[in-house]
Coordinates of C-alpha atoms and ligand atoms in Angstrom, one line a residue:
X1 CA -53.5 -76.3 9.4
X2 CA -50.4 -76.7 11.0
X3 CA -48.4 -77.6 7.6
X4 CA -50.2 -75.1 6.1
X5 CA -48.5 -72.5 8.4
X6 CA -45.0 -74.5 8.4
X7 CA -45.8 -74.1 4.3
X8 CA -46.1 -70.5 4.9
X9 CA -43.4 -69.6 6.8
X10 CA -40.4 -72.3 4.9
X11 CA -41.4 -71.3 1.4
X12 CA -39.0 -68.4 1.0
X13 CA -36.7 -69.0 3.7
X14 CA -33.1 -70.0 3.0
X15 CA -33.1 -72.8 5.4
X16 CA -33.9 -76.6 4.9
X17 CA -37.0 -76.4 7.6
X18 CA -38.4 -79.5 9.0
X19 CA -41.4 -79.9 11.1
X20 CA -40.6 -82.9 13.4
X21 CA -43.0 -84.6 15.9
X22 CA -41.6 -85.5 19.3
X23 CA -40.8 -88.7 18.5
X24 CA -38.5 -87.7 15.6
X25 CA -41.1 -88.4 12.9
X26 CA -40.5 -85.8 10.2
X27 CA -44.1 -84.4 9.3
X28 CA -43.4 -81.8 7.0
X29 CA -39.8 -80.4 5.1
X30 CA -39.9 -77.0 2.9
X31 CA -38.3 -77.3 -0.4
X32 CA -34.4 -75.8 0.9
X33 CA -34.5 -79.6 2.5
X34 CA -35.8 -81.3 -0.4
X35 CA -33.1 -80.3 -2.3
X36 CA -30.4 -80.2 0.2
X37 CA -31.3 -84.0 0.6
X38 CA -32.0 -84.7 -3.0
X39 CA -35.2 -86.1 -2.1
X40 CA -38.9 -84.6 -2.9
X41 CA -40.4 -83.5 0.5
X42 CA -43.0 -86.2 0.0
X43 CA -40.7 -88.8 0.7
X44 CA -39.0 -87.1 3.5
X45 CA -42.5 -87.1 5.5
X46 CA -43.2 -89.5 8.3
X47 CA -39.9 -91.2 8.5
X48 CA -37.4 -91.0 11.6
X49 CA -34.9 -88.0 11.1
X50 CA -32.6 -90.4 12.4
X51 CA -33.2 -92.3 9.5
X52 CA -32.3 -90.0 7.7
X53 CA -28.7 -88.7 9.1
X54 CA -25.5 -90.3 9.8
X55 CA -25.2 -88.6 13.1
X56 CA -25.7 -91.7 15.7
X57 CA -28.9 -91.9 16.5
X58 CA -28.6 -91.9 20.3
X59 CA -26.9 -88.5 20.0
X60 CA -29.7 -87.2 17.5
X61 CA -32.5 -88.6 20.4
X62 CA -30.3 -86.5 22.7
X63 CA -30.2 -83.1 20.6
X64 CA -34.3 -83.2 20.2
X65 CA -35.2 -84.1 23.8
X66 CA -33.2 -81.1 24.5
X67 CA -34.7 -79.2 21.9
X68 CA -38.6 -80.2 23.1
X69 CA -37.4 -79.7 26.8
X70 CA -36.0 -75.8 25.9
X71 CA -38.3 -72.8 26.2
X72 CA -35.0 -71.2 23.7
X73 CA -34.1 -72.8 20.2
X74 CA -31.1 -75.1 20.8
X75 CA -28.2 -74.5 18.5
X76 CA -26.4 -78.3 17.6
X77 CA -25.2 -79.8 14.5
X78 CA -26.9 -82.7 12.5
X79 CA -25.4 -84.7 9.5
X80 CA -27.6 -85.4 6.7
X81 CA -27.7 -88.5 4.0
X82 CA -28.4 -87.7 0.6
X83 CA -29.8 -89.3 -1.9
X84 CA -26.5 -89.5 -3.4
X85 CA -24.7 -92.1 -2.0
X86 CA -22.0 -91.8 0.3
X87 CA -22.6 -87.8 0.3
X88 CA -23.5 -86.4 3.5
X89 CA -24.0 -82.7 4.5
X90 CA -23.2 -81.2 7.6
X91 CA -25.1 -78.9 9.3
X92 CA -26.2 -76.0 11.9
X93 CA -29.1 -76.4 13.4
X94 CA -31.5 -74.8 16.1
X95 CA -34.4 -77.0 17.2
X96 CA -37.5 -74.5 18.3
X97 CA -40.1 -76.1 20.4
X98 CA -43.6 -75.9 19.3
X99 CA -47.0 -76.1 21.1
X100 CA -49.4 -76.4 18.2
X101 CA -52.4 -76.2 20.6
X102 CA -53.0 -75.8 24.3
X103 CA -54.6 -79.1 24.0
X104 CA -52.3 -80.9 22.3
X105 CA -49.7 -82.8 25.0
X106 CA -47.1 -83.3 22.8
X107 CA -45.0 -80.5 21.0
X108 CA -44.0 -80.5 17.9
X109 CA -40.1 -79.1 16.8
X110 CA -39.1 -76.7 13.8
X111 CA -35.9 -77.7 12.7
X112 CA -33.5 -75.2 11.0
X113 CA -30.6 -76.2 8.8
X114 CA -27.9 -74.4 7.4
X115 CA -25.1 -76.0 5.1
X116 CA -21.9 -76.3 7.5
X117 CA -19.7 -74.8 4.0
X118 CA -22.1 -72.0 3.4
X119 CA -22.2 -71.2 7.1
X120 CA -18.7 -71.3 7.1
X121 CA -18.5 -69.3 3.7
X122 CA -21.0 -66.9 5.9
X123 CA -18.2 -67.0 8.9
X124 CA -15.8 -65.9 6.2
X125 CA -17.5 -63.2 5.0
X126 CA -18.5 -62.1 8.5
X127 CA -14.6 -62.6 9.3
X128 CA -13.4 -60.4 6.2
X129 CA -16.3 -58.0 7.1
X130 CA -14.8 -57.7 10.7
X131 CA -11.3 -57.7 9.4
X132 CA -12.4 -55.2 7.1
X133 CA -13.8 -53.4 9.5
X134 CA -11.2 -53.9 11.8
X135 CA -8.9 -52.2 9.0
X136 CA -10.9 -49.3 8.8
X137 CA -11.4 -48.8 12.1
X138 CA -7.2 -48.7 12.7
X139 CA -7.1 -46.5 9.4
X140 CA -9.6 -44.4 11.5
X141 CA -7.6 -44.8 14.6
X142 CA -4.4 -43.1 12.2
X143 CA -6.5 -40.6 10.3
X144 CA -7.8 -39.3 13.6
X145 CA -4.2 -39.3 14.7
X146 CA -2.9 -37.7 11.8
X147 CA -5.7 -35.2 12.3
X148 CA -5.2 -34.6 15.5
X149 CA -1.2 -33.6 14.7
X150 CA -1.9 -31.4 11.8
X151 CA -4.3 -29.6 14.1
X152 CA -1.6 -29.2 16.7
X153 CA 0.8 -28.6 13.9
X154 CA -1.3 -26.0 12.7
X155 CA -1.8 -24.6 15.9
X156 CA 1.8 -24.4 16.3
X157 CA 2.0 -22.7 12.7
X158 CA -0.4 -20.5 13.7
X159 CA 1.4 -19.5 16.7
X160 CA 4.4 -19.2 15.0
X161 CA 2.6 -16.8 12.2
X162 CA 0.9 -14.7 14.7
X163 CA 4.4 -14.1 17.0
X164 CA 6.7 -13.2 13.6
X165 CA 3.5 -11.2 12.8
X166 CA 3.5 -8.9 16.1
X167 CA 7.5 -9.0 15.3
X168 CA 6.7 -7.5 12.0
X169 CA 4.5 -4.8 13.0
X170 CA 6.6 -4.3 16.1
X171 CA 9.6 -3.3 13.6
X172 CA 6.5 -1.1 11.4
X173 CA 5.7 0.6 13.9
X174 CA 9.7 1.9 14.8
X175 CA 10.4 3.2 11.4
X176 CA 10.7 7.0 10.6
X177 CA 8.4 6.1 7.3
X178 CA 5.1 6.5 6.3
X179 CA 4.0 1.9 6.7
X180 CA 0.5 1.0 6.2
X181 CA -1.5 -2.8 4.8
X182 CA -4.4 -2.2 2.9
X183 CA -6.9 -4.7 1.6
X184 CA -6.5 -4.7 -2.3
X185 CA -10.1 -4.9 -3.4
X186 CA -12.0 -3.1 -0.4
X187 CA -8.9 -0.5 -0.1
X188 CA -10.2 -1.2 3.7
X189 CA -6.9 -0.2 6.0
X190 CA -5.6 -3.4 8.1
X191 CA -2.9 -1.9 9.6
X192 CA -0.9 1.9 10.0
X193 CA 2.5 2.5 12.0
X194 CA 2.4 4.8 14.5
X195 CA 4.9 7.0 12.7
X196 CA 1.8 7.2 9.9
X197 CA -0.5 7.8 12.3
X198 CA 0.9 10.8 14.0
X199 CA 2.3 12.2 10.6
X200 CA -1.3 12.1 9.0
X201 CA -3.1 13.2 12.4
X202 CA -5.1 9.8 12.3
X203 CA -7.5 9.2 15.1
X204 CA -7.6 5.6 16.8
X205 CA -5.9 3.5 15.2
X206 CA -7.0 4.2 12.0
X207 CA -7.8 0.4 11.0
X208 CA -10.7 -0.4 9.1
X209 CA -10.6 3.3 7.3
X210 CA -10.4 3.6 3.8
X211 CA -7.1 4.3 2.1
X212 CA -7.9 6.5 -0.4
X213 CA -10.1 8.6 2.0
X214 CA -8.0 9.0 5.5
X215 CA -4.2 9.0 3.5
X216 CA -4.8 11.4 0.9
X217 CA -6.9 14.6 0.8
X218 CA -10.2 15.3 -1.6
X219 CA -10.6 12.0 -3.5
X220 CA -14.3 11.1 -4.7
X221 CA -13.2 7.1 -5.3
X222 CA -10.3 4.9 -5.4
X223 CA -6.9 7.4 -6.1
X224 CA -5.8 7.4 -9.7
X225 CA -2.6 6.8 -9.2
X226 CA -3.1 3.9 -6.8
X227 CA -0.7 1.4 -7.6
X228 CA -2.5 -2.1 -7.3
X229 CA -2.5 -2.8 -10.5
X230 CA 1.2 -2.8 -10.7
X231 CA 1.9 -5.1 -7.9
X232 CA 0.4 -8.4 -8.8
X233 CA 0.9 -10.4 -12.2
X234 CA -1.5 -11.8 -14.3
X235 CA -1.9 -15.2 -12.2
X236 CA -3.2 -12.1 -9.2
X237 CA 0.3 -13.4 -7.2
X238 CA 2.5 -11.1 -5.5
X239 CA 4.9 -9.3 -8.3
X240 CA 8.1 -7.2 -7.3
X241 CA 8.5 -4.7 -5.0
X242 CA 7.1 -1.2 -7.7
X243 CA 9.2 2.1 -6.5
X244 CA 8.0 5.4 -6.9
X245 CA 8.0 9.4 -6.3
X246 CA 4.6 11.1 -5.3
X247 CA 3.9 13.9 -2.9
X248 CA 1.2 13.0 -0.4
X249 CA -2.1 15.5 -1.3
X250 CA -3.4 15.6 2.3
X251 CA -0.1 16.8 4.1
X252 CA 2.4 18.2 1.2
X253 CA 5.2 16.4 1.8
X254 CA 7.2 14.2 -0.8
X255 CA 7.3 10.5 -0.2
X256 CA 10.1 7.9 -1.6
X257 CA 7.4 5.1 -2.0
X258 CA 8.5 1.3 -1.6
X259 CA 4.8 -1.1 -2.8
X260 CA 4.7 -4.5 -2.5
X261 CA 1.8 -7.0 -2.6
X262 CA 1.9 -9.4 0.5
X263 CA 0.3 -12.4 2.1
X264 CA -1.1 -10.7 5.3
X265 CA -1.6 -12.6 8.1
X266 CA -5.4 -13.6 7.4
X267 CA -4.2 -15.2 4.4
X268 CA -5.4 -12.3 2.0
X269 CA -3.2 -10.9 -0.6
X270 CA -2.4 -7.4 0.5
X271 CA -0.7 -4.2 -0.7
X272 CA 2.0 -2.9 2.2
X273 CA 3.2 0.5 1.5
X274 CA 6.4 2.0 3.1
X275 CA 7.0 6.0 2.2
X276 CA 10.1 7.4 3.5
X277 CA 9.7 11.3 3.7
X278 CA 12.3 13.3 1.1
X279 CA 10.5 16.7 1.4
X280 CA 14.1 17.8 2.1
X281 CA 16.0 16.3 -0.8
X282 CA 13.1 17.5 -3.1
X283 CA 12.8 21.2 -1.9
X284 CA 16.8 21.0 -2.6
X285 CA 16.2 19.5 -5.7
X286 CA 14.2 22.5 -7.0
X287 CA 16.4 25.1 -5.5
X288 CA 19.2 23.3 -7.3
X289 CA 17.1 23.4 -10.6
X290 CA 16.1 26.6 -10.5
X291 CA 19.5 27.4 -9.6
X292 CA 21.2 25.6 -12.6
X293 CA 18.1 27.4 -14.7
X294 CA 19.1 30.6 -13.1
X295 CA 23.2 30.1 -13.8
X296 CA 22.1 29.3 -17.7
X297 CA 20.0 32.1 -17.8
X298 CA 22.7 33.8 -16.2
X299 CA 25.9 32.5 -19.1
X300 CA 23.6 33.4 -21.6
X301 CA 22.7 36.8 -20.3
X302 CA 26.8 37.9 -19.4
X303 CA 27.9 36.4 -22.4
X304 CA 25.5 38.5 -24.3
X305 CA 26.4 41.6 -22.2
X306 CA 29.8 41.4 -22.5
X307 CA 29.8 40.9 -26.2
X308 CA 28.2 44.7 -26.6
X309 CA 31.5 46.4 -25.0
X310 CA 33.8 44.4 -26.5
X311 CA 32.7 45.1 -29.8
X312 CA 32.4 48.7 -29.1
X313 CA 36.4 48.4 -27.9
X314 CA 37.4 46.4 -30.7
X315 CA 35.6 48.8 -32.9
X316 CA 37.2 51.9 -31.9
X317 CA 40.9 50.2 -31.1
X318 CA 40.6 50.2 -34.9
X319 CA 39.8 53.8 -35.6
X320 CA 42.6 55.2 -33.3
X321 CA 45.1 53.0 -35.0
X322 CA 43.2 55.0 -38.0
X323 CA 43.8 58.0 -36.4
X324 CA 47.0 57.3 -35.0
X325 CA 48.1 57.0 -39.0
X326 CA 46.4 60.5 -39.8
X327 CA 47.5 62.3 -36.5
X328 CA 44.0 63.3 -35.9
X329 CA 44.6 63.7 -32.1
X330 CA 41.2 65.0 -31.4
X331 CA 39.1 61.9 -32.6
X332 CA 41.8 59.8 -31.0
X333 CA 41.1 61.6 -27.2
X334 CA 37.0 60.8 -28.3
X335 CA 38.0 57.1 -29.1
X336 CA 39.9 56.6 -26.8
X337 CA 36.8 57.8 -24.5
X338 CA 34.4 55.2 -25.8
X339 CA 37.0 52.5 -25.2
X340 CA 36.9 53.8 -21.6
X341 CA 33.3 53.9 -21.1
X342 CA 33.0 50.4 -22.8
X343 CA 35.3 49.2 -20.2
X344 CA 33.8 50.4 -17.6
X345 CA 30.1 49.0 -18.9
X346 CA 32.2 45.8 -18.4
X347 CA 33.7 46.6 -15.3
X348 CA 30.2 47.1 -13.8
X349 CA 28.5 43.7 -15.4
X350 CA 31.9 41.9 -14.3
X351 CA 30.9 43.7 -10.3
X352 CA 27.6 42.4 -10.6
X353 CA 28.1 39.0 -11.7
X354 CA 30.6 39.0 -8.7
X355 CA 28.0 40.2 -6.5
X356 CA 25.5 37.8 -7.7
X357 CA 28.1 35.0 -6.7
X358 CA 28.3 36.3 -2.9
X359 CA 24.7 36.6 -2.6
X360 CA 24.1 32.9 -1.9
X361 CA 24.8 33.7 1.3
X362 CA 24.2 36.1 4.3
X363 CA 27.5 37.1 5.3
X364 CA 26.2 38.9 7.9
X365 CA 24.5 38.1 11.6
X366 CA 21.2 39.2 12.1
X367 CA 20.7 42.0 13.9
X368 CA 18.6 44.9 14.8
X369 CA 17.7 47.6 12.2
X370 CA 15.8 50.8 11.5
X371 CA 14.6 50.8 8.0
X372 CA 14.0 54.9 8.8
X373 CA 17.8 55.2 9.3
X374 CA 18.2 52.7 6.3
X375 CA 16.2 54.3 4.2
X376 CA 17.9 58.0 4.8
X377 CA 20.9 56.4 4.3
X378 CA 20.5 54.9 0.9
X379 CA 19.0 58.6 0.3
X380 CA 22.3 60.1 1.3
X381 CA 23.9 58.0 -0.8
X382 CA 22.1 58.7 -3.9
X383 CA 22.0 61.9 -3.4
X384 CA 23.8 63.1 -6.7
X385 CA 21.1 60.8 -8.5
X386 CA 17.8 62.4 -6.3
X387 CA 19.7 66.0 -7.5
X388 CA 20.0 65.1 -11.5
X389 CA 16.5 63.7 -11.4
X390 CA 15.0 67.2 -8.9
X391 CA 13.2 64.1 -7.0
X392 CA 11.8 64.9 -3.9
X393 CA 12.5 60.7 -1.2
X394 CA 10.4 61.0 2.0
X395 CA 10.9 58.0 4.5
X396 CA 8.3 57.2 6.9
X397 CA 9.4 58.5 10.4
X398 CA 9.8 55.6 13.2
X399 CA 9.2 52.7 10.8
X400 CA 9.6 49.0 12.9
X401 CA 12.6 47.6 13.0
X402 CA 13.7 44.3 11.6
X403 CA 15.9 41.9 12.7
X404 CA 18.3 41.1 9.3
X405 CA 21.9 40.8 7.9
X406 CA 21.8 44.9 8.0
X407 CA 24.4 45.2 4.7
X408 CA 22.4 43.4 2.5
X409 CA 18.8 45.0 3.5
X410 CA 20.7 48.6 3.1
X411 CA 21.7 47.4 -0.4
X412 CA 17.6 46.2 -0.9
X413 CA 16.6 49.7 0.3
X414 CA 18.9 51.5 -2.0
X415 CA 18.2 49.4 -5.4
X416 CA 14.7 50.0 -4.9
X417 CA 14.8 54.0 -4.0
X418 CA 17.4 54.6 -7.1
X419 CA 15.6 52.5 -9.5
X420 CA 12.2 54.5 -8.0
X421 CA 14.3 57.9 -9.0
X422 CA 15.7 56.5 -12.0
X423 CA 12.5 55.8 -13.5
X424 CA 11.0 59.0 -13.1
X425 CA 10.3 59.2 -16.6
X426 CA 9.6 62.0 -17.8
X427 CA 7.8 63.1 -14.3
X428 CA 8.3 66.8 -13.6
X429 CA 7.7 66.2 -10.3
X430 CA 9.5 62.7 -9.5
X431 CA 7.8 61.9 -5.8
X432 CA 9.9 58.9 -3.9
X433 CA 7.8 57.9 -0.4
X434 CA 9.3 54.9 1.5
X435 CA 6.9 54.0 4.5
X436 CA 5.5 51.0 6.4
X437 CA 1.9 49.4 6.2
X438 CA 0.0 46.8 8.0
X439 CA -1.3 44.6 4.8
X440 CA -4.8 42.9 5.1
X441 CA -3.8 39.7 6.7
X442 CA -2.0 41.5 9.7
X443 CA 1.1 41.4 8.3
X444 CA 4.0 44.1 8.4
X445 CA 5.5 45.3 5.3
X446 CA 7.2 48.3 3.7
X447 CA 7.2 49.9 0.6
X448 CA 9.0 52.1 -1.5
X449 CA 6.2 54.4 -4.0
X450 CA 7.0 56.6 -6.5
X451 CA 4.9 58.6 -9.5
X452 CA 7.4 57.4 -12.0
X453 CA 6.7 55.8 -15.9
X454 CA 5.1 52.7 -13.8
X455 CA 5.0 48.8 -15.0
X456 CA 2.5 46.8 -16.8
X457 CA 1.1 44.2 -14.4
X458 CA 2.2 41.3 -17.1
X459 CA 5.7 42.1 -16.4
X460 CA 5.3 42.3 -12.8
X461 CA 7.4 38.9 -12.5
X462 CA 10.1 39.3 -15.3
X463 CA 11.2 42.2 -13.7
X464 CA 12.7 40.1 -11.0
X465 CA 14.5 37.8 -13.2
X466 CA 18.1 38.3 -13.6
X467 CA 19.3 40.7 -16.4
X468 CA 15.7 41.8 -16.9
X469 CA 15.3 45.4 -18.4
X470 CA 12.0 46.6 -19.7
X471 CA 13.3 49.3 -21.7
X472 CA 17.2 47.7 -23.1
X473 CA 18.7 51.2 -23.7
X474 CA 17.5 52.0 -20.2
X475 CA 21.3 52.4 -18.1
X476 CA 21.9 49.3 -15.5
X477 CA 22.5 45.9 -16.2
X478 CA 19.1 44.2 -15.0
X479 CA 20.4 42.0 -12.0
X480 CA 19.4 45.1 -9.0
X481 CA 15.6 43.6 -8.9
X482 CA 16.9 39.6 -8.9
X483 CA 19.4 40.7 -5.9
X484 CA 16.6 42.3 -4.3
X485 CA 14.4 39.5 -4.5
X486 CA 17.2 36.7 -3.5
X487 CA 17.9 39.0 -0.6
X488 CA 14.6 39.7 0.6
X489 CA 13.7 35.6 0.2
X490 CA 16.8 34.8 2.4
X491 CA 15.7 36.3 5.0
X492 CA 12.0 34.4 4.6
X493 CA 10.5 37.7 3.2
X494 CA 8.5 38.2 0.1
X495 CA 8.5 40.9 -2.5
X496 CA 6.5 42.1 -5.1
X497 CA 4.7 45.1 -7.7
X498 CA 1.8 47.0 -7.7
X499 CA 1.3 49.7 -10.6
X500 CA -2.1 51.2 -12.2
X501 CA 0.4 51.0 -15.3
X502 CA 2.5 52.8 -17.5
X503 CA 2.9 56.2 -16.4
X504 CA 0.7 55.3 -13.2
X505 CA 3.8 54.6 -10.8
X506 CA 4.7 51.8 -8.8
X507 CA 4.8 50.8 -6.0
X508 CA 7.1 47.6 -4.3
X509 CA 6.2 46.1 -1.1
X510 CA 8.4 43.8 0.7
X511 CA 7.9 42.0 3.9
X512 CA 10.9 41.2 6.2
X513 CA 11.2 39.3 9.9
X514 CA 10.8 42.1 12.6
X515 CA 12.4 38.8 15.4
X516 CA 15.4 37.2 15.3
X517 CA 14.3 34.1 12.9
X518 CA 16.7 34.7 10.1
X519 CA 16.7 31.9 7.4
X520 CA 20.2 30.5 7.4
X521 CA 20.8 29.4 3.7
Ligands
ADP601 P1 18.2 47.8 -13.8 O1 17.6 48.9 -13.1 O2 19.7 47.7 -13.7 O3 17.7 47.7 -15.3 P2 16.6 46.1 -12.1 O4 16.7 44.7 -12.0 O5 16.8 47.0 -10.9 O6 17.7 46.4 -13.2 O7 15.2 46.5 -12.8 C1 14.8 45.7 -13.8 C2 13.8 46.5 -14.7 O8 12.6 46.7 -14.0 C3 14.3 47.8 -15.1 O9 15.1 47.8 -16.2 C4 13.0 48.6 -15.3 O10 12.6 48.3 -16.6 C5 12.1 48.0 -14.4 N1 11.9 48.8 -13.1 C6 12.5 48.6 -11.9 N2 12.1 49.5 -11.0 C7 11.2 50.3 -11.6 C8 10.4 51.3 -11.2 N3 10.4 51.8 -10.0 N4 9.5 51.9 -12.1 C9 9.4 51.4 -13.3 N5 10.1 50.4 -13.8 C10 11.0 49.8 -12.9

């Protein structure tokens, strides 16, 4: 029974196992100790392990009385013969007591063996395992270091980032432009100046709004002329800064626009506008346009005009030479009359180009006038004209006064009374009423009516453009309606026609300031 269990348990372990009687009698060995001695386990049984090593004996006695008086296994070491000779093996061994039976006195001792070199080559392994992992526990030790400093180092980078960031939106936030960060894909705002947010009339703080619905005015998705697409290249990194015009649909005004896709602080890749306002340099821009438009218009239309009289003179210099030959003193006085009037045709273009050239400007302070009393005087001074034409001019008793360069808006009220006469047609009757009227949206304005030939409403504009004549054998030169008009839009007042058509009359209203807010040019 009790080999049968030592058979058991020895037959897969590693160890040479011995079962040993208290006297040292070896009664059974599993097959590790067979072969470690070289000898079948048959002949190992029932002779003296101190037979069987080299250890002295007394010192073997020693190691098992201490073994069969220990409640523990006893570690020791044991040197075995083999059955080669002079080959001995060394071993590790731990003796473990054994009671078999309660009723058996004596105990019995399990002996475990382990090869001295493979406990050693065990040792080694165990020694490169703990080197090993002492190696991987320093590598730890400096990972967790390293670690540790990149954290702080990012912490410090991170500091770093968010002060220059507060510097940078500090320095946003001070400029006289239009700044703001949006989020390229969402179009979600991430940041607005205050200068953008006063400007636009933003509420809050305006972050977290979309772009294309709180900057511009009336757009159903993102704007068509968004500029995204422009500011990154095909790898989606950052291009160049992209420069453009555009005037801002919500508020008007015209905007010189710097884009540029960014990193923003959270690490996404953003688009940062910066619009600097150049309402200003574009309204001058048009007026210079439509000047230079108005100053060819203008070469063309003089050069053109002039040309008439001087052919005319040229003309009939040649027939009074003619004459002059013949003696025929009497077409000579009627050439020599045409040459006059063809001079003075000239003379008058030449006084109105000159007085086109002044108008630029109001010469003149504002000040206080009574369109009645300007009005009767522009009457007095046509007089001769209102007496050809048997017109009857009423003004409008007591109209409000207005607050103007008073020269120039006496020159407005008599172009439009003589042109009123002038184109009576062929009215038996010509009526001229100048009066005052409070238009539909509260506004003041005057207007000078008359029951003349009238004006087709599609030339209701062209009339105001210089050198304009409906009729071209009509007398004048076409430039009293533009002065008008440039007068009347210097002073921040607006003119314009009304006529049930030809032969219907017309009728021109004009607004002008009644307080002293004249528009210095
Ligand atoms: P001018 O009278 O020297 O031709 P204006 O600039 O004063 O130049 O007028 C331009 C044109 O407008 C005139 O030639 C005429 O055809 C038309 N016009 C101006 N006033 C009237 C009016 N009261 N009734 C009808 N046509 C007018």
């Amino acid at each position: 029974m009790l080999r049968q269990c030592f058979d058991e348990f020895t037959r897969s372990s590693a160890y040479a196992c011995f079962l040993i009687s208290s006297t040292g009698i070896i009664l059974r060995s599993n097959a590790v100790a067979a072969q470690m001695l070289g000898q079948g386990g048959d002949l190992l049984a029932g002779r003296n392990i101190t037979q069987l090593t080299t250890t002295p004996a007394e010192m073997v006695v020693h190691y098992l009385k201490r073994c069969l008086q220990s409640r523990e296994p006893v570690p020791g070491a044991l040197c075995w013969q083999t059955d080669m000779p002079g080959r001995e093996v060394d071993c590790y061994c731990h003796g473990h007591r054994l009671f078999i039976s309660p009723a058996e006195k004596e105990p019995v001792l399990l002996l475990h063996c382990q090869l001295r070199e493979r406990a050693a080559n065990s040792f080694a392994a165990l020694n490169q395992t703990l080197e090993n992992l002492r190696v991987s526990h320093h590598k730890l030790i400096h990972k967790s270091n390293q670690l540790t400093n990149e954290i702080l180092e990012r912490k410090e980078v991170k500091k770093k980032l968010a002060e220059s960031h507060e510097r940078l939106t500090t320095v946003l936030d001070g400029l006289d432009a239009v700044v703001y960060v949006a989020d390229m894909q969402t179009y979600e705002l991430m940041f607005l100046n205050k200068y953008a947010i006063d400007i636009l009339g933003i509420t809050g703080s305006g972050v977290g709004q979309i772009c294309w619905q709180t900057l511009q005015k009336d757009q159903t998705g993102p704007c068509s002329f968004c500029t995204n697409q422009r500011l990154v290249d095909a790898e989606g990194n950052p291009a160049d800064v992209y420069r453009w015009e555009f005037q801002n649909t919500q508020n008007g005004c015209w905007y010189d626009i710097r884009d540029r896709a960014i990193r923003w602080i959270d690490g996404r890749i953003v688009r940062m506008e910066i619009a600097t306002d150049i309402t200003k340099r574009k309204k001058s821009e048009q007026v210079l346009e439509q000047k230079n438009a108005e100053l060819e218009n203008f070469t063309y239309a003089i050069s053109h005009d002039l040309k008439s009289p001087i052919i005319t003179i040229k003309g009939f210099l040649g027939s009074l030479v003619s004459d002059a030959r013949t003696g025929d003193f009497e077409r000579m006085e009627a050439d020599v009359n045409r040459i006059a009037k063809a001079a003075d045709k000239m003379q008058a273009l030449l006084d109105d180009v000159l007085e086109l050239s002044r108008i630029g400007r109001l010469v003149n302070p504002a000040a206080e006038l009574s369109m009645t009393e300007a009005a009767s005087e522009a009457i007095e001074d046509l007089a001769a004209l209102i007496r050809e034409k048997n017109a009857v001019v009423t003004v409008e008793a007591d109209m409000p006064s207005v607050f103007v360069d008073c020269h120039r808006i006496r020159e407005v009220m008599q172009n439009l009374i003589e042109n009123a006469v002038k184109y009576s047609g062929s009215q038996a009757e010509p009526r001229v009423e100048v009066g005052s009227k409070v238009l539909a949206d509260g506004q003041g304005a005057y207007f000078v009516k008359d029951n003349g030939i009238g004006i087709e409403p599609k030339f209701y504009d062209k009339i105001f453009g210089l050198f304009e004549k409906l009729d071209p054998h009509s007398p004048g030169t076409g430039i009293g309606l533009a002065l008008v008009k440039r007068i009347i839009e210097l002073h921040g007042g607006k003119i314009w026609v009304e006529s049930t058509g030809q032969d219907h009359g017309s009728i021109f209203y004009f607004t002008l300031p009644r307080q002293q807010t004249v528009a210095e040019d």
